Amino acid sequence: MKIYLASPFFDEEQLERVKRVEKALADNPTVTEVFSPRLQQVEHLEHGSDEWRDFVYNNDIKHIEWCDAVVAVHDYVGEHVDPGTGFEIGYGKALKKFIVLYQEKDPVTEAPVNLMLTDSLDVYIQNIGKLAEYDFNEKQRNRFENYSFAPIAKEK
C-alpha cells in the first residue's frame, strides 16, 4: 500500500507529530511506501521562487495520484485544518483514494473536525499505535462520531 502523508509541518509541535506519523507508517507492515512532502524539500531551488513552487505543487499532485491512500494529519490550529492538507484530502477524495484522518488533539475541545472532512474520510484514528497496526490491505472503515458543530446563523 502506497501512502501519501498530508500534514502541516510549520512549527515544532507539528514537526514532531508528523515525524511520529512517518514512523508509525514505516512500522506498519501493510504499508510499502510513504511519500511525505516534508522530506521532499528541494534545497537547490530558492524557497518561494516560481521554480520551487512549480516543483513542490506538481510533485505533490503527482504523488497523490500515485498513492493508494491519503493519510492526513488534522491537528493544526484550533478548528482550522491546514489549507494544504485540506486540499490534499479533497484531491485524494476526488480521485477516489482511501482517506485516513489521524488526529491527536481532542476533536471536541481542541480541534473540531469540519463535516466536509469527516464525511469524506474512510477511517478516523486518534492513537498512533493503531495507525502503526492498521491493516491498509483490509481497509476496515469507521465513521467519525465526535461531532461538535457550531450552530448555523439564522437570517433575520
Short mmCIF file of N, CA and C in Angstrom, two decimals:
data_model
loop_
_atom_site.label_atom_id
_atom_site.label_comp_id
_atom_site.label_asym_id
_atom_site.label_seq_id
_atom_site.Cartn_x
_atom_site.Cartn_y
_atom_site.Cartn_z
N MET A 1 0.84 -1.17 0.00
CA MET A 1 0.00 0.00 0.00
C MET A 1 0.90 1.24 0.00
N LYS A 2 0.70 2.09 -0.98
CA LYS A 2 1.47 3.33 -1.09
C LYS A 2 0.67 4.47 -0.45
N ILE A 3 1.33 5.21 0.43
CA ILE A 3 0.67 6.24 1.23
C ILE A 3 1.21 7.62 0.88
N TYR A 4 0.29 8.57 0.72
CA TYR A 4 0.64 9.99 0.64
C TYR A 4 0.32 10.56 2.01
N LEU A 5 1.30 11.16 2.67
CA LEU A 5 1.11 11.73 4.01
C LEU A 5 0.89 13.22 3.91
N ALA A 6 -0.33 13.66 4.16
CA ALA A 6 -0.69 15.08 4.14
C ALA A 6 -0.65 15.60 5.57
N SER A 7 0.17 16.62 5.80
CA SER A 7 0.32 17.13 7.16
C SER A 7 1.00 18.48 7.16
N PRO A 8 0.58 19.36 8.09
CA PRO A 8 1.35 20.59 8.27
C PRO A 8 2.66 20.28 9.00
N PHE A 9 3.68 21.07 8.74
CA PHE A 9 4.96 20.92 9.45
C PHE A 9 5.61 22.30 9.57
N PHE A 10 4.84 23.25 10.11
CA PHE A 10 5.27 24.64 10.16
C PHE A 10 5.78 25.11 11.52
N ASP A 11 5.61 24.29 12.55
CA ASP A 11 6.17 24.63 13.86
C ASP A 11 6.66 23.34 14.53
N GLU A 12 7.28 23.47 15.68
CA GLU A 12 7.88 22.29 16.34
C GLU A 12 6.85 21.23 16.70
N GLU A 13 5.69 21.64 17.19
CA GLU A 13 4.64 20.67 17.56
C GLU A 13 4.20 19.87 16.33
N GLN A 14 3.96 20.55 15.22
CA GLN A 14 3.54 19.87 14.00
C GLN A 14 4.65 18.98 13.46
N LEU A 15 5.87 19.46 13.53
CA LEU A 15 7.02 18.70 13.04
C LEU A 15 7.19 17.40 13.83
N GLU A 16 7.09 17.49 15.15
CA GLU A 16 7.20 16.28 15.99
C GLU A 16 6.06 15.31 15.69
N ARG A 17 4.86 15.84 15.48
CA ARG A 17 3.71 14.98 15.20
C ARG A 17 3.90 14.26 13.86
N VAL A 18 4.28 14.98 12.82
CA VAL A 18 4.43 14.33 11.51
C VAL A 18 5.56 13.29 11.55
N LYS A 19 6.58 13.53 12.34
CA LYS A 19 7.64 12.53 12.49
C LYS A 19 7.10 11.26 13.15
N ARG A 20 6.21 11.41 14.15
CA ARG A 20 5.59 10.24 14.79
C ARG A 20 4.75 9.47 13.77
N VAL A 21 4.03 10.20 12.93
CA VAL A 21 3.18 9.55 11.93
C VAL A 21 4.05 8.86 10.88
N GLU A 22 5.12 9.50 10.44
CA GLU A 22 6.06 8.85 9.49
C GLU A 22 6.59 7.55 10.06
N LYS A 23 6.96 7.56 11.34
CA LYS A 23 7.49 6.35 11.98
C LYS A 23 6.41 5.26 12.07
N ALA A 24 5.20 5.65 12.46
CA ALA A 24 4.11 4.68 12.57
C ALA A 24 3.83 4.03 11.22
N LEU A 25 3.84 4.83 10.16
CA LEU A 25 3.60 4.27 8.83
C LEU A 25 4.77 3.39 8.38
N ALA A 26 6.00 3.79 8.72
CA ALA A 26 7.17 2.98 8.38
C ALA A 26 7.13 1.64 9.13
N ASP A 27 6.58 1.62 10.34
CA ASP A 27 6.47 0.40 11.14
C ASP A 27 5.29 -0.47 10.73
N ASN A 28 4.36 0.08 9.97
CA ASN A 28 3.16 -0.65 9.59
C ASN A 28 3.49 -1.68 8.50
N PRO A 29 3.27 -2.97 8.77
CA PRO A 29 3.65 -4.00 7.79
C PRO A 29 2.82 -3.99 6.51
N THR A 30 1.67 -3.30 6.51
CA THR A 30 0.84 -3.27 5.30
C THR A 30 1.15 -2.06 4.42
N VAL A 31 2.09 -1.22 4.84
CA VAL A 31 2.49 -0.05 4.07
C VAL A 31 3.80 -0.38 3.36
N THR A 32 3.81 -0.19 2.04
CA THR A 32 5.02 -0.49 1.26
C THR A 32 5.87 0.76 1.02
N GLU A 33 5.23 1.91 0.85
CA GLU A 33 5.95 3.17 0.60
C GLU A 33 5.16 4.32 1.17
N VAL A 34 5.89 5.35 1.62
CA VAL A 34 5.27 6.58 2.11
C VAL A 34 5.91 7.76 1.41
N PHE A 35 5.07 8.63 0.87
CA PHE A 35 5.54 9.90 0.34
C PHE A 35 5.14 10.96 1.35
N SER A 36 6.13 11.60 1.96
CA SER A 36 5.91 12.68 2.91
C SER A 36 6.49 13.96 2.32
N PRO A 37 5.65 14.93 1.96
CA PRO A 37 6.16 16.17 1.37
C PRO A 37 7.25 16.85 2.21
N ARG A 38 7.18 16.66 3.53
CA ARG A 38 8.19 17.24 4.42
C ARG A 38 9.60 16.80 4.03
N LEU A 39 9.71 15.58 3.55
CA LEU A 39 11.02 15.02 3.22
C LEU A 39 11.41 15.27 1.77
N GLN A 40 10.61 16.02 1.05
CA GLN A 40 10.84 16.24 -0.38
C GLN A 40 11.22 17.69 -0.69
N GLN A 41 11.77 18.40 0.25
CA GLN A 41 12.16 19.78 0.01
C GLN A 41 13.30 19.83 -0.99
N VAL A 42 13.27 20.80 -1.87
CA VAL A 42 14.27 20.92 -2.93
C VAL A 42 15.23 22.05 -2.57
N GLU A 43 16.34 21.67 -1.97
CA GLU A 43 17.30 22.64 -1.45
C GLU A 43 17.99 23.43 -2.55
N HIS A 44 18.05 22.88 -3.76
CA HIS A 44 18.75 23.58 -4.84
C HIS A 44 17.91 24.70 -5.45
N LEU A 45 16.62 24.79 -5.06
CA LEU A 45 15.77 25.86 -5.57
C LEU A 45 15.48 26.86 -4.45
N GLU A 46 15.39 28.12 -4.79
CA GLU A 46 15.10 29.17 -3.80
C GLU A 46 13.67 29.01 -3.30
N HIS A 47 13.53 28.88 -1.98
CA HIS A 47 12.21 28.71 -1.36
C HIS A 47 11.29 29.87 -1.78
N GLY A 48 10.13 29.53 -2.34
CA GLY A 48 9.18 30.55 -2.75
C GLY A 48 9.31 31.01 -4.19
N SER A 49 10.39 30.63 -4.86
CA SER A 49 10.59 31.03 -6.25
C SER A 49 9.56 30.32 -7.14
N ASP A 50 9.38 30.83 -8.36
CA ASP A 50 8.46 30.18 -9.29
C ASP A 50 8.86 28.73 -9.55
N GLU A 51 10.15 28.49 -9.70
CA GLU A 51 10.62 27.12 -9.94
C GLU A 51 10.34 26.22 -8.76
N TRP A 52 10.56 26.72 -7.55
CA TRP A 52 10.30 25.95 -6.33
C TRP A 52 8.81 25.65 -6.23
N ARG A 53 7.98 26.67 -6.42
CA ARG A 53 6.53 26.49 -6.33
C ARG A 53 6.04 25.44 -7.33
N ASP A 54 6.50 25.55 -8.59
CA ASP A 54 6.09 24.59 -9.62
C ASP A 54 6.50 23.18 -9.24
N PHE A 55 7.73 23.02 -8.75
CA PHE A 55 8.22 21.70 -8.40
C PHE A 55 7.40 21.10 -7.25
N VAL A 56 7.23 21.87 -6.17
CA VAL A 56 6.53 21.36 -4.99
C VAL A 56 5.09 21.00 -5.34
N TYR A 57 4.39 21.91 -5.99
CA TYR A 57 2.99 21.64 -6.33
C TYR A 57 2.86 20.40 -7.22
N ASN A 58 3.61 20.36 -8.31
CA ASN A 58 3.50 19.25 -9.25
C ASN A 58 3.96 17.92 -8.66
N ASN A 59 4.98 17.96 -7.80
CA ASN A 59 5.45 16.74 -7.15
C ASN A 59 4.40 16.21 -6.17
N ASP A 60 3.77 17.09 -5.42
CA ASP A 60 2.72 16.65 -4.50
C ASP A 60 1.52 16.09 -5.27
N ILE A 61 1.09 16.78 -6.33
CA ILE A 61 -0.03 16.30 -7.14
C ILE A 61 0.29 14.92 -7.73
N LYS A 62 1.48 14.77 -8.28
CA LYS A 62 1.90 13.50 -8.87
C LYS A 62 1.82 12.37 -7.83
N HIS A 63 2.21 12.66 -6.59
CA HIS A 63 2.23 11.61 -5.58
C HIS A 63 0.84 11.33 -4.99
N ILE A 64 -0.06 12.29 -5.01
CA ILE A 64 -1.44 11.99 -4.62
C ILE A 64 -2.05 11.07 -5.67
N GLU A 65 -1.75 11.32 -6.92
CA GLU A 65 -2.24 10.45 -8.00
C GLU A 65 -1.62 9.05 -7.91
N TRP A 66 -0.37 8.96 -7.47
CA TRP A 66 0.39 7.72 -7.37
C TRP A 66 -0.08 6.83 -6.22
N CYS A 67 -0.53 7.42 -5.14
CA CYS A 67 -0.77 6.65 -3.91
C CYS A 67 -2.04 5.82 -3.97
N ASP A 68 -2.12 4.88 -3.02
CA ASP A 68 -3.34 4.09 -2.82
C ASP A 68 -4.22 4.72 -1.75
N ALA A 69 -3.59 5.43 -0.82
CA ALA A 69 -4.33 6.04 0.29
C ALA A 69 -3.65 7.35 0.71
N VAL A 70 -4.49 8.28 1.16
CA VAL A 70 -4.00 9.52 1.75
C VAL A 70 -4.20 9.41 3.25
N VAL A 71 -3.11 9.56 4.01
CA VAL A 71 -3.19 9.66 5.45
C VAL A 71 -2.97 11.14 5.77
N ALA A 72 -3.96 11.76 6.39
CA ALA A 72 -3.91 13.19 6.65
C ALA A 72 -3.91 13.46 8.14
N VAL A 73 -3.04 14.36 8.56
CA VAL A 73 -2.97 14.79 9.96
C VAL A 73 -3.84 16.03 10.10
N HIS A 74 -4.82 15.97 10.96
CA HIS A 74 -5.76 17.08 11.10
C HIS A 74 -5.25 18.18 12.01
N ASP A 75 -4.54 17.86 13.07
CA ASP A 75 -4.20 18.83 14.11
C ASP A 75 -3.43 20.02 13.56
N TYR A 76 -4.09 21.15 13.53
CA TYR A 76 -3.45 22.38 13.08
C TYR A 76 -3.65 23.41 14.17
N VAL A 77 -4.40 24.44 13.92
CA VAL A 77 -4.63 25.49 14.92
C VAL A 77 -6.13 25.60 15.16
N GLY A 78 -6.56 25.21 16.37
CA GLY A 78 -7.98 25.29 16.70
C GLY A 78 -8.82 24.49 15.73
N GLU A 79 -9.88 25.11 15.25
CA GLU A 79 -10.81 24.40 14.37
C GLU A 79 -10.43 24.47 12.91
N HIS A 80 -9.29 25.04 12.61
CA HIS A 80 -8.88 25.23 11.23
C HIS A 80 -7.84 24.19 10.81
N VAL A 81 -8.18 23.42 9.80
CA VAL A 81 -7.23 22.48 9.23
C VAL A 81 -6.25 23.26 8.37
N ASP A 82 -5.06 22.76 8.22
CA ASP A 82 -4.08 23.37 7.34
C ASP A 82 -4.66 23.38 5.93
N PRO A 83 -4.63 24.53 5.24
CA PRO A 83 -5.23 24.59 3.90
C PRO A 83 -4.62 23.60 2.90
N GLY A 84 -3.32 23.40 2.96
CA GLY A 84 -2.68 22.44 2.05
C GLY A 84 -3.16 21.03 2.33
N THR A 85 -3.26 20.68 3.60
CA THR A 85 -3.75 19.35 3.98
C THR A 85 -5.19 19.17 3.53
N GLY A 86 -6.01 20.21 3.72
CA GLY A 86 -7.40 20.16 3.27
C GLY A 86 -7.49 19.93 1.76
N PHE A 87 -6.64 20.62 1.00
CA PHE A 87 -6.61 20.44 -0.45
C PHE A 87 -6.22 19.01 -0.80
N GLU A 88 -5.19 18.49 -0.13
CA GLU A 88 -4.71 17.14 -0.43
C GLU A 88 -5.78 16.09 -0.13
N ILE A 89 -6.54 16.29 0.95
CA ILE A 89 -7.65 15.38 1.26
C ILE A 89 -8.69 15.45 0.15
N GLY A 90 -9.07 16.67 -0.24
CA GLY A 90 -10.10 16.84 -1.27
C GLY A 90 -9.68 16.28 -2.61
N TYR A 91 -8.44 16.50 -3.00
CA TYR A 91 -7.95 15.99 -4.28
C TYR A 91 -7.90 14.46 -4.24
N GLY A 92 -7.43 13.92 -3.12
CA GLY A 92 -7.41 12.47 -2.98
C GLY A 92 -8.81 11.88 -3.05
N LYS A 93 -9.76 12.51 -2.40
CA LYS A 93 -11.15 12.05 -2.42
C LYS A 93 -11.70 12.10 -3.84
N ALA A 94 -11.41 13.18 -4.57
CA ALA A 94 -11.89 13.31 -5.95
C ALA A 94 -11.32 12.19 -6.83
N LEU A 95 -10.13 11.72 -6.50
CA LEU A 95 -9.51 10.63 -7.24
C LEU A 95 -9.91 9.25 -6.71
N LYS A 96 -10.83 9.26 -5.73
CA LYS A 96 -11.33 8.02 -5.12
C LYS A 96 -10.26 7.25 -4.35
N LYS A 97 -9.35 8.00 -3.73
CA LYS A 97 -8.32 7.39 -2.87
C LYS A 97 -8.95 7.07 -1.52
N PHE A 98 -8.39 6.11 -0.83
CA PHE A 98 -8.79 5.76 0.52
C PHE A 98 -8.25 6.85 1.45
N ILE A 99 -9.10 7.44 2.28
CA ILE A 99 -8.71 8.58 3.11
C ILE A 99 -8.72 8.18 4.58
N VAL A 100 -7.57 8.40 5.25
CA VAL A 100 -7.43 8.17 6.69
C VAL A 100 -7.12 9.51 7.33
N LEU A 101 -7.91 9.87 8.35
CA LEU A 101 -7.65 11.11 9.09
C LEU A 101 -7.09 10.73 10.45
N TYR A 102 -5.90 11.23 10.73
CA TYR A 102 -5.25 10.98 12.02
C TYR A 102 -5.29 12.27 12.83
N GLN A 103 -5.70 12.17 14.09
CA GLN A 103 -5.81 13.35 14.94
C GLN A 103 -5.40 13.01 16.37
N GLU A 104 -4.49 13.80 16.92
CA GLU A 104 -4.08 13.61 18.32
C GLU A 104 -4.86 14.53 19.26
N LYS A 105 -5.19 15.72 18.80
CA LYS A 105 -5.91 16.67 19.64
C LYS A 105 -7.36 16.23 19.80
N ASP A 106 -7.99 16.66 20.89
CA ASP A 106 -9.38 16.31 21.16
C ASP A 106 -10.29 17.01 20.15
N PRO A 107 -11.13 16.25 19.42
CA PRO A 107 -11.97 16.86 18.40
C PRO A 107 -13.14 17.69 18.95
N VAL A 108 -13.40 17.59 20.24
CA VAL A 108 -14.48 18.35 20.83
C VAL A 108 -13.96 19.64 21.46
N THR A 109 -12.85 19.56 22.19
CA THR A 109 -12.39 20.73 22.94
C THR A 109 -11.22 21.48 22.30
N GLU A 110 -10.41 20.80 21.48
CA GLU A 110 -9.20 21.44 20.94
C GLU A 110 -9.23 21.70 19.44
N ALA A 111 -9.71 20.75 18.68
CA ALA A 111 -9.60 20.85 17.22
C ALA A 111 -10.79 20.17 16.55
N PRO A 112 -11.94 20.85 16.51
CA PRO A 112 -13.11 20.26 15.85
C PRO A 112 -12.81 19.94 14.38
N VAL A 113 -13.44 18.89 13.88
CA VAL A 113 -13.24 18.47 12.51
C VAL A 113 -14.48 18.85 11.70
N ASN A 114 -14.26 19.55 10.60
CA ASN A 114 -15.34 20.01 9.74
C ASN A 114 -16.05 18.84 9.07
N LEU A 115 -17.35 18.98 8.90
CA LEU A 115 -18.19 17.96 8.27
C LEU A 115 -17.66 17.54 6.90
N MET A 116 -17.13 18.46 6.12
CA MET A 116 -16.65 18.11 4.78
C MET A 116 -15.43 17.20 4.85
N LEU A 117 -14.71 17.24 5.96
CA LEU A 117 -13.60 16.31 6.16
C LEU A 117 -14.10 15.00 6.75
N THR A 118 -14.93 15.09 7.80
CA THR A 118 -15.38 13.87 8.46
C THR A 118 -16.13 12.95 7.53
N ASP A 119 -16.91 13.53 6.64
CA ASP A 119 -17.73 12.69 5.78
C ASP A 119 -17.05 12.34 4.46
N SER A 120 -15.79 12.79 4.29
CA SER A 120 -15.02 12.36 3.13
C SER A 120 -14.03 11.27 3.50
N LEU A 121 -13.79 11.09 4.79
CA LEU A 121 -12.78 10.10 5.19
C LEU A 121 -13.37 8.71 5.26
N ASP A 122 -12.48 7.74 5.18
CA ASP A 122 -12.86 6.34 5.30
C ASP A 122 -12.55 5.81 6.69
N VAL A 123 -11.49 6.35 7.30
CA VAL A 123 -11.05 5.89 8.62
C VAL A 123 -10.62 7.10 9.45
N TYR A 124 -11.01 7.10 10.72
CA TYR A 124 -10.60 8.12 11.68
C TYR A 124 -9.82 7.44 12.79
N ILE A 125 -8.59 7.89 13.04
CA ILE A 125 -7.73 7.27 14.05
C ILE A 125 -7.17 8.35 14.96
N GLN A 126 -7.18 8.10 16.27
CA GLN A 126 -6.62 9.04 17.24
C GLN A 126 -5.44 8.48 18.01
N ASN A 127 -5.04 7.26 17.74
CA ASN A 127 -3.99 6.61 18.50
C ASN A 127 -2.87 6.21 17.55
N ILE A 128 -1.66 6.67 17.82
CA ILE A 128 -0.52 6.42 16.94
C ILE A 128 -0.23 4.92 16.82
N GLY A 129 -0.44 4.18 17.89
CA GLY A 129 -0.24 2.73 17.85
C GLY A 129 -1.22 2.06 16.90
N LYS A 130 -2.46 2.54 16.88
CA LYS A 130 -3.46 1.97 15.97
C LYS A 130 -3.12 2.30 14.52
N LEU A 131 -2.51 3.45 14.28
CA LEU A 131 -2.08 3.79 12.92
C LEU A 131 -0.97 2.84 12.48
N ALA A 132 -0.05 2.53 13.38
CA ALA A 132 1.05 1.62 13.06
C ALA A 132 0.55 0.20 12.80
N GLU A 133 -0.60 -0.16 13.35
CA GLU A 133 -1.15 -1.52 13.22
C GLU A 133 -2.29 -1.62 12.21
N TYR A 134 -2.78 -0.49 11.72
CA TYR A 134 -3.95 -0.51 10.84
C TYR A 134 -3.66 -1.35 9.59
N ASP A 135 -4.60 -2.21 9.22
CA ASP A 135 -4.43 -3.07 8.05
C ASP A 135 -4.95 -2.33 6.81
N PHE A 136 -4.03 -1.71 6.08
CA PHE A 136 -4.39 -0.97 4.88
C PHE A 136 -4.85 -1.89 3.76
N ASN A 137 -4.53 -3.17 3.83
CA ASN A 137 -4.97 -4.11 2.81
C ASN A 137 -6.45 -4.44 2.98
N GLU A 138 -6.88 -4.56 4.23
CA GLU A 138 -8.27 -4.90 4.51
C GLU A 138 -9.19 -3.68 4.42
N LYS A 139 -8.67 -2.51 4.72
CA LYS A 139 -9.41 -1.24 4.63
C LYS A 139 -10.73 -1.24 5.41
N GLN A 140 -10.64 -1.65 6.67
CA GLN A 140 -11.81 -1.62 7.55
C GLN A 140 -12.18 -0.17 7.82
N ARG A 141 -13.40 0.21 7.47
CA ARG A 141 -13.84 1.60 7.62
C ARG A 141 -14.43 1.84 9.01
N ASN A 142 -14.32 3.09 9.46
CA ASN A 142 -15.05 3.52 10.65
C ASN A 142 -15.49 4.97 10.43
N ARG A 143 -16.52 5.38 11.07
CA ARG A 143 -17.09 6.70 10.86
C ARG A 143 -16.74 7.61 12.03
N PHE A 144 -16.43 8.84 11.72
CA PHE A 144 -16.16 9.86 12.73
C PHE A 144 -17.46 10.14 13.47
N GLU A 145 -17.40 10.13 14.81
CA GLU A 145 -18.62 10.32 15.60
C GLU A 145 -18.54 11.48 16.58
N ASN A 146 -17.43 12.17 16.67
CA ASN A 146 -17.24 13.21 17.69
C ASN A 146 -17.66 14.60 17.21
N TYR A 147 -18.87 14.70 16.72
CA TYR A 147 -19.33 15.98 16.17
C TYR A 147 -19.49 17.03 17.25
N SER A 148 -19.06 18.23 16.93
CA SER A 148 -19.22 19.40 17.81
C SER A 148 -19.36 20.61 16.88
N PHE A 149 -20.47 20.68 16.19
CA PHE A 149 -20.67 21.73 15.20
C PHE A 149 -21.20 23.01 15.80
N ALA A 150 -20.73 24.11 15.29
CA ALA A 150 -21.25 25.41 15.68
C ALA A 150 -22.66 25.55 15.06
N PRO A 151 -23.56 26.26 15.76
CA PRO A 151 -24.89 26.46 15.18
C PRO A 151 -24.82 27.34 13.92
N ILE A 152 -25.73 27.12 13.03
CA ILE A 152 -25.80 27.90 11.79
C ILE A 152 -26.57 29.19 12.09
N ALA A 153 -26.02 30.31 11.66
CA ALA A 153 -26.67 31.61 11.88
C ALA A 153 -27.96 31.68 11.08
N LYS A 154 -28.99 32.23 11.69
CA LYS A 154 -30.30 32.40 11.04
C LYS A 154 -30.44 33.83 10.56
N GLU A 155 -31.00 33.98 9.37
CA GLU A 155 -31.26 35.33 8.85
C GLU A 155 -32.42 35.93 9.61
N LYS A 156 -32.39 37.27 9.77
CA LYS A 156 -33.48 37.94 10.48
C LYS A 156 -34.38 38.64 9.51
#
